[in-house]
Amino acid sequence: GFHPWLTSRFKDARGKKIANDQHITKPAKARLAYLRFQIHLNNLLIIKNKGTKITTPGFWNQIDKDLAHRSCGTEAYQFAFSNLVLLKDAKVWDGKKGTSNVTAEEAALPTEDEIQAEMQRLNGIQP
């Protein structure tokens, strides 16, 4: 959850509560979903690398590197990526599974092919 000094309203809030909250904008929900996936993937990597000589980078390093790449995309690319993250967030964090039941494959961010397909889908429904 968030630090209580930021807002106690969302302390330990589950994904479904955040997704259904009308006070949180869709872009903010996409950012929160993205962070949730990245932190979960980093935790899975820490578990995988435990007991080995492999050092797992901190999740902020992974996020910075990933966002540096994604921020070069067009506005349409970023919108498609965010839309896919929100859709996946609703599917993966449905309130039925805990983090220990979500695999790296389930939590993987959208691939370039998926983003391109989403951009084409979105272009098809726009006037």
Coordinates of C-alpha atoms in Angstrom, one line a residue:
G1 CA 0.0 0.0 0.0
F2 CA 0.9 3.7 0.0
H3 CA 2.6 5.4 2.8
P4 CA -0.1 6.8 5.2
W5 CA 1.2 10.3 5.0
L6 CA 0.4 10.4 1.3
T7 CA -3.2 9.3 1.7
S8 CA -4.6 6.8 4.2
R9 CA -7.5 6.1 1.9
F10 CA -5.4 3.8 -0.2
K11 CA -3.2 2.2 2.5
D12 CA -3.0 -1.5 1.7
A13 CA -5.7 -1.0 -1.0
R14 CA -6.1 -4.0 -3.4
G15 CA -6.0 -3.5 -7.1
K16 CA -9.7 -4.0 -7.6
K17 CA -10.5 -1.2 -5.1
I18 CA -8.2 1.1 -7.0
A19 CA -9.6 0.1 -10.4
N20 CA -13.1 0.8 -9.2
D21 CA -12.4 4.1 -7.5
Q22 CA -13.9 6.9 -9.6
H23 CA -11.6 9.5 -8.0
I24 CA -8.5 8.0 -9.6
T25 CA -8.0 9.0 -13.3
K26 CA -7.4 6.3 -15.9
P27 CA -3.8 7.5 -16.6
A28 CA -3.1 7.2 -12.8
K29 CA -4.6 3.8 -12.7
A30 CA -2.4 2.7 -15.6
R31 CA 0.7 4.0 -13.8
L32 CA -0.3 2.2 -10.6
A33 CA -0.9 -1.0 -12.6
Y34 CA 2.5 -0.6 -14.3
L35 CA 4.3 -0.2 -11.0
R36 CA 2.4 -3.2 -9.5
F37 CA 3.6 -5.4 -12.4
Q38 CA 7.1 -4.1 -12.3
I39 CA 7.5 -4.6 -8.6
H40 CA 5.9 -8.1 -8.7
L41 CA 8.3 -9.1 -11.6
N42 CA 11.3 -7.8 -9.6
N43 CA 10.2 -9.8 -6.5
L44 CA 9.9 -12.9 -8.6
L45 CA 13.4 -12.3 -10.0
I46 CA 14.8 -11.8 -6.4
I47 CA 13.2 -15.2 -5.5
K48 CA 14.7 -16.8 -8.6
N49 CA 18.2 -15.4 -8.0
K50 CA 18.2 -16.2 -4.2
G51 CA 21.2 -18.4 -3.4
T52 CA 23.0 -17.6 -6.6
K53 CA 25.7 -15.1 -7.4
I54 CA 23.3 -13.1 -9.6
T55 CA 22.6 -9.7 -8.2
T56 CA 19.0 -8.5 -8.9
P57 CA 18.8 -4.8 -9.7
G58 CA 16.4 -2.8 -7.7
F59 CA 12.9 -2.3 -9.2
W60 CA 13.4 1.4 -9.6
N61 CA 16.4 0.7 -11.8
Q62 CA 14.3 -1.7 -13.9
I63 CA 11.4 0.8 -14.1
D64 CA 13.8 3.7 -15.1
K65 CA 15.3 1.6 -17.9
D66 CA 12.0 0.4 -19.2
L67 CA 10.3 3.8 -19.1
A68 CA 13.3 5.3 -20.9
H69 CA 12.7 2.9 -23.8
R70 CA 8.9 3.3 -23.7
S71 CA 8.9 7.1 -23.5
C72 CA 10.5 7.2 -27.0
G73 CA 7.3 5.8 -28.5
T74 CA 4.5 7.9 -30.0
E75 CA 1.5 9.1 -28.1
A76 CA -0.5 6.3 -29.8
Y77 CA 2.1 3.7 -28.7
Q78 CA 2.0 5.0 -25.1
F79 CA -1.8 5.0 -25.1
A80 CA -1.9 1.4 -26.5
F81 CA 0.6 0.2 -24.0
S82 CA -1.3 1.9 -21.1
N83 CA -4.6 0.4 -22.3
L84 CA -3.0 -3.1 -22.4
V85 CA -1.6 -2.7 -19.0
L86 CA -5.0 -1.7 -17.6
L87 CA -6.7 -4.7 -19.3
K88 CA -4.0 -7.1 -18.0
D89 CA -4.2 -5.5 -14.5
A90 CA -8.0 -6.2 -14.3
K91 CA -7.4 -9.8 -15.5
V92 CA -4.4 -10.7 -13.3
W93 CA -5.3 -8.8 -10.1
D94 CA -8.9 -9.9 -10.0
G95 CA -9.1 -10.3 -6.3
K96 CA -9.0 -14.1 -6.5
K97 CA -5.3 -14.6 -6.7
G98 CA -2.6 -13.5 -4.3
T99 CA 0.9 -12.4 -5.5
S100 CA 2.3 -15.9 -4.8
N101 CA -0.1 -17.3 -7.4
V102 CA 0.8 -14.9 -10.2
T103 CA 3.7 -16.1 -12.5
A104 CA 6.2 -14.0 -14.4
E105 CA 4.4 -14.9 -17.6
E106 CA 1.1 -13.7 -16.3
A107 CA 2.6 -10.5 -15.0
A108 CA 4.7 -9.8 -18.1
L109 CA 4.3 -6.4 -19.7
P110 CA 2.8 -6.2 -23.2
T111 CA 5.2 -7.2 -26.0
E112 CA 6.0 -5.0 -28.9
D113 CA 3.7 -7.2 -31.1
E114 CA 0.8 -6.9 -28.7
I115 CA 1.3 -3.1 -28.5
Q116 CA 1.4 -2.8 -32.3
A117 CA -1.8 -5.0 -32.6
E118 CA -3.5 -2.8 -30.0
M119 CA -2.5 0.4 -31.9
Q120 CA -4.1 -1.1 -35.1
R121 CA -7.2 -2.1 -33.1
L122 CA -7.6 1.4 -31.7
N123 CA -7.0 3.0 -35.1
G124 CA -9.8 0.8 -36.5
I125 CA -12.4 2.1 -34.0
Q126 CA -11.5 5.8 -34.2
P127 CA -13.5 8.0 -36.6

